[in-house]
């Protein structure tokens, strides 16, 4: 089965007086591949603009926006119609023997390709993240899938989800200390903890389909905005998704937009403006995903 969906992502910036704008960089468009395809898309601004699409170093779809006129309000709207094939269960991809226990044994070629995702990026000055990660492999608890599941369960069950208006991502040690954070904070903590156990991990930015918005019974945490999770590379299974915010590893809920070594590389919309500091009045973001229907699986 595949799902056909409509996505609308609207970002609005407001200013007290007209301001001028520098280049903006937007990462809104879902990535294509075996997980889905884009049927149509459109990126619009309320201010006259030149829009240029390109792929970055990790093959993410990026739009560069050059805005040509001053304005008191900037509205950037991305609309997408896509087909989503979903994420298959890990049971459909038997692990190679070298991936079943920690530490995972990567081949020399894999080490070269995965090196940027293996090396910890965030500082851990007091060693708290490393100590926390090692707590999941005490004694004979070294089964890879078990460690991944228990770490995801621990974040989901013992941390408090705390949405905040401030941009950016907390340092992993801060999320661990506070025992709270956003989806980006949860994903970043789990990535940096797993990297210290020898897993290759990457940060994923995207969207969360919430069936409750279409009349379903169960609501998802973090819906109505961009979402973040992580992927772990397991020989035999490839890149596998783990969403510690909602405890998702399969299904149709996660729609991937971009991957990165760290969260700062995939900010959905970033740019500059020129005016008095007090002119900035704030920003609003709305994300809506609507399921249009389902298609049956292809029959051989």
PDB file of N, CA and C in Angstrom, residues 125-189:
ATOM      1  N   UNK A 125      31.592  17.909  27.667  1.00  0.00           N
ATOM      2  CA  UNK A 125      32.640  18.324  28.604  1.00  0.00           C
ATOM      3  C   UNK A 125      32.680  17.551  29.914  1.00  0.00           C
ATOM      4  N   UNK A 126      31.533  17.133  30.411  1.00  0.00           N
ATOM      5  CA  UNK A 126      31.521  16.399  31.686  1.00  0.00           C
ATOM      6  C   UNK A 126      31.391  14.892  31.499  1.00  0.00           C
ATOM      7  N   UNK A 127      31.365  14.436  30.252  1.00  0.00           N
ATOM      8  CA  UNK A 127      31.268  13.008  29.981  1.00  0.00           C
ATOM      9  C   UNK A 127      29.912  12.398  30.260  1.00  0.00           C
ATOM     10  N   UNK A 128      28.896  13.230  30.476  1.00  0.00           N
ATOM     11  CA  UNK A 128      27.582  12.705  30.863  1.00  0.00           C
ATOM     12  C   UNK A 128      26.913  11.930  29.726  1.00  0.00           C
ATOM     13  N   UNK A 129      27.068  12.406  28.498  1.00  0.00           N
ATOM     14  CA  UNK A 129      26.440  11.720  27.363  1.00  0.00           C
ATOM     15  C   UNK A 129      27.102  10.361  27.145  1.00  0.00           C
ATOM     16  N   UNK A 130      28.430  10.327  27.223  1.00  0.00           N
ATOM     17  CA  UNK A 130      29.146   9.058  27.057  1.00  0.00           C
ATOM     18  C   UNK A 130      28.764   8.072  28.157  1.00  0.00           C
ATOM     19  N   UNK A 131      28.681   8.554  29.394  1.00  0.00           N
ATOM     20  CA  UNK A 131      28.320   7.679  30.504  1.00  0.00           C
ATOM     21  C   UNK A 131      26.899   7.154  30.345  1.00  0.00           C
ATOM     22  N   UNK A 132      26.001   8.014  29.929  1.00  0.00           N
ATOM     23  CA  UNK A 132      24.602   7.609  29.728  1.00  0.00           C
ATOM     24  C   UNK A 132      24.517   6.551  28.639  1.00  0.00           C
ATOM     25  N   UNK A 133      25.238   6.742  27.540  1.00  0.00           N
ATOM     26  CA  UNK A 133      25.185   5.778  26.441  1.00  0.00           C
ATOM     27  C   UNK A 133      25.747   4.425  26.865  1.00  0.00           C
ATOM     28  N   UNK A 134      26.835   4.429  27.634  1.00  0.00           N
ATOM     29  CA  UNK A 134      27.446   3.162  28.057  1.00  0.00           C
ATOM     30  C   UNK A 134      26.553   2.390  29.020  1.00  0.00           C
ATOM     31  N   UNK A 135      25.630   3.102  29.675  1.00  0.00           N
ATOM     32  CA  UNK A 135      24.713   2.432  30.584  1.00  0.00           C
ATOM     33  C   UNK A 135      23.770   1.462  29.892  1.00  0.00           C
ATOM     34  N   UNK A 136      23.651   1.579  28.553  1.00  0.00           N
ATOM     35  CA  UNK A 136      22.766   0.682  27.814  1.00  0.00           C
ATOM     36  C   UNK A 136      23.453  -0.608  27.378  1.00  0.00           C
ATOM     37  N   UNK A 137      24.763  -0.732  27.627  1.00  0.00           N
ATOM     38  CA  UNK A 137      25.483  -1.939  27.207  1.00  0.00           C
ATOM     39  C   UNK A 137      26.207  -2.584  28.384  1.00  0.00           C
ATOM     40  N   UNK A 138      25.685  -2.414  29.576  1.00  0.00           N
ATOM     41  CA  UNK A 138      26.293  -3.040  30.749  1.00  0.00           C
ATOM     42  C   UNK A 138      26.129  -4.555  30.687  1.00  0.00           C
ATOM     43  N   UNK A 139      27.158  -5.245  31.143  1.00  0.00           N
ATOM     44  CA  UNK A 139      27.098  -6.705  31.160  1.00  0.00           C
ATOM     45  C   UNK A 139      26.989  -7.280  29.770  1.00  0.00           C
ATOM     46  N   UNK A 140      26.049  -8.195  29.566  1.00  0.00           N
ATOM     47  CA  UNK A 140      25.901  -8.844  28.270  1.00  0.00           C
ATOM     48  C   UNK A 140      24.803  -8.204  27.427  1.00  0.00           C
ATOM     49  N   UNK A 141      24.414  -6.970  27.753  1.00  0.00           N
ATOM     50  CA  UNK A 141      23.369  -6.280  27.007  1.00  0.00           C
ATOM     51  C   UNK A 141      23.983  -5.583  25.786  1.00  0.00           C
ATOM     52  N   UNK A 142      24.464  -6.391  24.838  1.00  0.00           N
ATOM     53  CA  UNK A 142      25.159  -5.808  23.700  1.00  0.00           C
ATOM     54  C   UNK A 142      24.477  -6.118  22.374  1.00  0.00           C
ATOM     55  N   UNK A 143      23.240  -6.601  22.397  1.00  0.00           N
ATOM     56  CA  UNK A 143      22.489  -6.816  21.167  1.00  0.00           C
ATOM     57  C   UNK A 143      22.131  -5.456  20.550  1.00  0.00           C
ATOM     58  N   UNK A 144      22.523  -5.245  19.314  1.00  0.00           N
ATOM     59  CA  UNK A 144      22.383  -3.928  18.693  1.00  0.00           C
ATOM     60  C   UNK A 144      20.938  -3.435  18.668  1.00  0.00           C
ATOM     61  N   UNK A 145      20.034  -4.258  18.159  1.00  0.00           N
ATOM     62  CA  UNK A 145      18.638  -3.834  18.061  1.00  0.00           C
ATOM     63  C   UNK A 145      18.031  -3.598  19.434  1.00  0.00           C
ATOM     64  N   UNK A 146      18.430  -4.391  20.417  1.00  0.00           N
ATOM     65  CA  UNK A 146      17.922  -4.222  21.775  1.00  0.00           C
ATOM     66  C   UNK A 146      18.392  -2.901  22.364  1.00  0.00           C
ATOM     67  N   UNK A 147      19.665  -2.560  22.157  1.00  0.00           N
ATOM     68  CA  UNK A 147      20.196  -1.294  22.666  1.00  0.00           C
ATOM     69  C   UNK A 147      19.475  -0.122  22.019  1.00  0.00           C
ATOM     70  N   UNK A 148      19.281  -0.175  20.707  1.00  0.00           N
ATOM     71  CA  UNK A 148      18.590   0.902  19.999  1.00  0.00           C
ATOM     72  C   UNK A 148      17.163   1.069  20.525  1.00  0.00           C
ATOM     73  N   UNK A 149      16.481  -0.038  20.714  1.00  0.00           N
ATOM     74  CA  UNK A 149      15.095   0.036  21.186  1.00  0.00           C
ATOM     75  C   UNK A 149      15.023   0.572  22.614  1.00  0.00           C
ATOM     76  N   UNK A 150      15.916   0.106  23.487  1.00  0.00           N
ATOM     77  CA  UNK A 150      15.872   0.540  24.882  1.00  0.00           C
ATOM     78  C   UNK A 150      16.237   2.008  25.021  1.00  0.00           C
ATOM     79  N   UNK A 151      17.177   2.484  24.215  1.00  0.00           N
ATOM     80  CA  UNK A 151      17.519   3.904  24.286  1.00  0.00           C
ATOM     81  C   UNK A 151      16.350   4.752  23.802  1.00  0.00           C
ATOM     82  N   UNK A 152      15.704   4.346  22.713  1.00  0.00           N
ATOM     83  CA  UNK A 152      14.549   5.077  22.212  1.00  0.00           C
ATOM     84  C   UNK A 152      13.411   5.046  23.232  1.00  0.00           C
ATOM     85  N   UNK A 153      13.168   3.886  23.840  1.00  0.00           N
ATOM     86  CA  UNK A 153      12.112   3.765  24.834  1.00  0.00           C
ATOM     87  C   UNK A 153      12.388   4.632  26.060  1.00  0.00           C
ATOM     88  N   UNK A 154      13.652   4.696  26.473  1.00  0.00           N
ATOM     89  CA  UNK A 154      14.012   5.488  27.647  1.00  0.00           C
ATOM     90  C   UNK A 154      13.726   6.968  27.416  1.00  0.00           C
ATOM     91  N   UNK A 155      14.083   7.460  26.240  1.00  0.00           N
ATOM     92  CA  UNK A 155      13.814   8.867  25.934  1.00  0.00           C
ATOM     93  C   UNK A 155      12.309   9.109  25.893  1.00  0.00           C
ATOM     94  N   UNK A 156      11.584   8.232  25.227  1.00  0.00           N
ATOM     95  CA  UNK A 156      10.138   8.417  25.077  1.00  0.00           C
ATOM     96  C   UNK A 156       9.411   8.310  26.419  1.00  0.00           C
ATOM     97  N   UNK A 157       9.852   7.395  27.295  1.00  0.00           N
ATOM     98  CA  UNK A 157       9.108   7.122  28.522  1.00  0.00           C
ATOM     99  C   UNK A 157       9.516   7.980  29.714  1.00  0.00           C
ATOM    100  N   UNK A 158      10.769   8.465  29.736  1.00  0.00           N
ATOM    101  CA  UNK A 158      11.246   9.167  30.931  1.00  0.00           C
ATOM    102  C   UNK A 158      11.532  10.650  30.716  1.00  0.00           C
ATOM    103  N   UNK A 159      11.562  11.105  29.460  1.00  0.00           N
ATOM    104  CA  UNK A 159      11.783  12.527  29.195  1.00  0.00           C
ATOM    105  C   UNK A 159      10.443  13.216  28.961  1.00  0.00           C
ATOM    106  N   UNK A 160      10.415  14.526  29.161  1.00  0.00           N
ATOM    107  CA  UNK A 160       9.198  15.320  28.958  1.00  0.00           C
ATOM    108  C   UNK A 160       9.334  16.145  27.697  1.00  0.00           C
ATOM    109  N   UNK A 161       8.413  15.934  26.750  1.00  0.00           N
ATOM    110  CA  UNK A 161       8.440  16.726  25.513  1.00  0.00           C
ATOM    111  C   UNK A 161       8.079  18.168  25.844  1.00  0.00           C
ATOM    112  N   UNK A 162       8.914  19.106  25.390  1.00  0.00           N
ATOM    113  CA  UNK A 162       8.721  20.511  25.734  1.00  0.00           C
ATOM    114  C   UNK A 162       8.938  21.364  24.491  1.00  0.00           C
ATOM    115  N   UNK A 163       7.849  21.737  23.831  1.00  0.00           N
ATOM    116  CA  UNK A 163       7.966  22.615  22.664  1.00  0.00           C
ATOM    117  C   UNK A 163       8.445  23.989  23.113  1.00  0.00           C
ATOM    118  N   UNK A 164       9.205  24.670  22.270  1.00  0.00           N
ATOM    119  CA  UNK A 164       9.676  26.011  22.600  1.00  0.00           C
ATOM    120  C   UNK A 164       9.785  26.845  21.337  1.00  0.00           C
ATOM    121  N   UNK A 165       9.659  28.156  21.487  1.00  0.00           N
ATOM    122  CA  UNK A 165       9.701  29.050  20.340  1.00  0.00           C
ATOM    123  C   UNK A 165      11.131  29.354  19.900  1.00  0.00           C
ATOM    124  N   UNK A 166      12.086  29.243  20.811  1.00  0.00           N
ATOM    125  CA  UNK A 166      13.475  29.565  20.481  1.00  0.00           C
ATOM    126  C   UNK A 166      13.981  28.621  19.389  1.00  0.00           C
ATOM    127  N   UNK A 167      14.704  29.189  18.416  1.00  0.00           N
ATOM    128  CA  UNK A 167      15.251  28.382  17.339  1.00  0.00           C
ATOM    129  C   UNK A 167      16.474  27.611  17.824  1.00  0.00           C
ATOM    130  N   UNK A 168      16.880  26.625  17.029  1.00  0.00           N
ATOM    131  CA  UNK A 168      18.090  25.881  17.356  1.00  0.00           C
ATOM    132  C   UNK A 168      17.800  24.600  18.105  1.00  0.00           C
ATOM    133  N   UNK A 169      18.879  23.889  18.420  1.00  0.00           N
ATOM    134  CA  UNK A 169      18.807  22.593  19.089  1.00  0.00           C
ATOM    135  C   UNK A 169      19.672  22.623  20.341  1.00  0.00           C
ATOM    136  N   UNK A 170      19.170  22.058  21.427  1.00  0.00           N
ATOM    137  CA  UNK A 170      19.928  22.016  22.675  1.00  0.00           C
ATOM    138  C   UNK A 170      21.150  21.114  22.533  1.00  0.00           C
ATOM    139  N   UNK A 171      22.245  21.423  23.231  1.00  0.00           N
ATOM    140  CA  UNK A 171      23.343  20.463  23.312  1.00  0.00           C
ATOM    141  C   UNK A 171      22.838  19.171  23.942  1.00  0.00           C
ATOM    142  N   UNK A 172      23.331  18.022  23.501  1.00  0.00           N
ATOM    143  CA  UNK A 172      22.859  16.751  24.054  1.00  0.00           C
ATOM    144  C   UNK A 172      22.961  16.674  25.575  1.00  0.00           C
ATOM    145  N   UNK A 173      24.055  17.207  26.146  1.00  0.00           N
ATOM    146  CA  UNK A 173      24.198  17.178  27.593  1.00  0.00           C
ATOM    147  C   UNK A 173      23.119  17.970  28.301  1.00  0.00           C
ATOM    148  N   UNK A 174      22.662  19.061  27.678  1.00  0.00           N
ATOM    149  CA  UNK A 174      21.594  19.874  28.271  1.00  0.00           C
ATOM    150  C   UNK A 174      20.269  19.122  28.247  1.00  0.00           C
ATOM    151  N   UNK A 175      19.981  18.458  27.139  1.00  0.00           N
ATOM    152  CA  UNK A 175      18.753  17.656  27.056  1.00  0.00           C
ATOM    153  C   UNK A 175      18.765  16.551  28.096  1.00  0.00           C
ATOM    154  N   UNK A 176      19.920  15.930  28.277  1.00  0.00           N
ATOM    155  CA  UNK A 176      20.055  14.866  29.269  1.00  0.00           C
ATOM    156  C   UNK A 176      19.869  15.414  30.679  1.00  0.00           C
ATOM    157  N   UNK A 177      20.443  16.582  30.949  1.00  0.00           N
ATOM    158  CA  UNK A 177      20.328  17.173  32.279  1.00  0.00           C
ATOM    159  C   UNK A 177      18.887  17.577  32.591  1.00  0.00           C
ATOM    160  N   UNK A 178      18.219  18.196  31.613  1.00  0.00           N
ATOM    161  CA  UNK A 178      16.851  18.670  31.810  1.00  0.00           C
ATOM    162  C   UNK A 178      15.817  17.547  31.736  1.00  0.00           C
ATOM    163  N   UNK A 179      16.207  16.443  31.079  1.00  0.00           N
ATOM    164  CA  UNK A 179      15.266  15.344  30.838  1.00  0.00           C
ATOM    165  C   UNK A 179      14.049  15.847  30.070  1.00  0.00           C
ATOM    166  N   UNK A 180      14.270  16.804  29.176  1.00  0.00           N
ATOM    167  CA  UNK A 180      13.178  17.345  28.372  1.00  0.00           C
ATOM    168  C   UNK A 180      13.745  17.991  27.115  1.00  0.00           C
ATOM    169  N   UNK A 181      12.874  18.198  26.144  1.00  0.00           N
ATOM    170  CA  UNK A 181      13.293  18.851  24.912  1.00  0.00           C
ATOM    171  C   UNK A 181      12.271  18.657  23.816  1.00  0.00           C
ATOM    172  N   UNK A 182      12.640  19.113  22.626  1.00  0.00           N
ATOM    173  CA  UNK A 182      11.798  18.960  21.448  1.00  0.00           C
ATOM    174  C   UNK A 182      12.223  17.711  20.682  1.00  0.00           C
ATOM    175  N   UNK A 183      11.552  17.453  19.567  1.00  0.00           N
ATOM    176  CA  UNK A 183      11.925  16.301  18.745  1.00  0.00           C
ATOM    177  C   UNK A 183      13.357  16.428  18.246  1.00  0.00           C
ATOM    178  N   UNK A 184      13.789  17.658  17.909  1.00  0.00           N
ATOM    179  CA  UNK A 184      15.162  17.855  17.442  1.00  0.00           C
ATOM    180  C   UNK A 184      16.155  17.536  18.561  1.00  0.00           C
ATOM    181  N   UNK A 185      15.831  17.947  19.781  1.00  0.00           N
ATOM    182  CA  UNK A 185      16.712  17.677  20.920  1.00  0.00           C
ATOM    183  C   UNK A 185      16.813  16.186  21.203  1.00  0.00           C
ATOM    184  N   UNK A 186      15.686  15.494  21.151  1.00  0.00           N
ATOM    185  CA  UNK A 186      15.680  14.051  21.396  1.00  0.00           C
ATOM    186  C   UNK A 186      16.534  13.324  20.362  1.00  0.00           C
ATOM    187  N   UNK A 187      16.318  13.670  19.090  1.00  0.00           N
ATOM    188  CA  UNK A 187      17.063  13.006  18.021  1.00  0.00           C
ATOM    189  C   UNK A 187      18.555  13.269  18.155  1.00  0.00           C
ATOM    190  N   UNK A 188      18.919  14.512  18.475  1.00  0.00           N
ATOM    191  CA  UNK A 188      20.331  14.884  18.568  1.00  0.00           C
ATOM    192  C   UNK A 188      21.014  14.187  19.750  1.00  0.00           C
ATOM    193  N   UNK A 189      20.329  14.060  20.867  1.00  0.00           N
ATOM    194  CA  UNK A 189      20.880  13.329  22.005  1.00  0.00           C
ATOM    195  C   UNK A 189      21.113  11.873  21.636  1.00  0.00           C
TER     196      UNK A 189
END
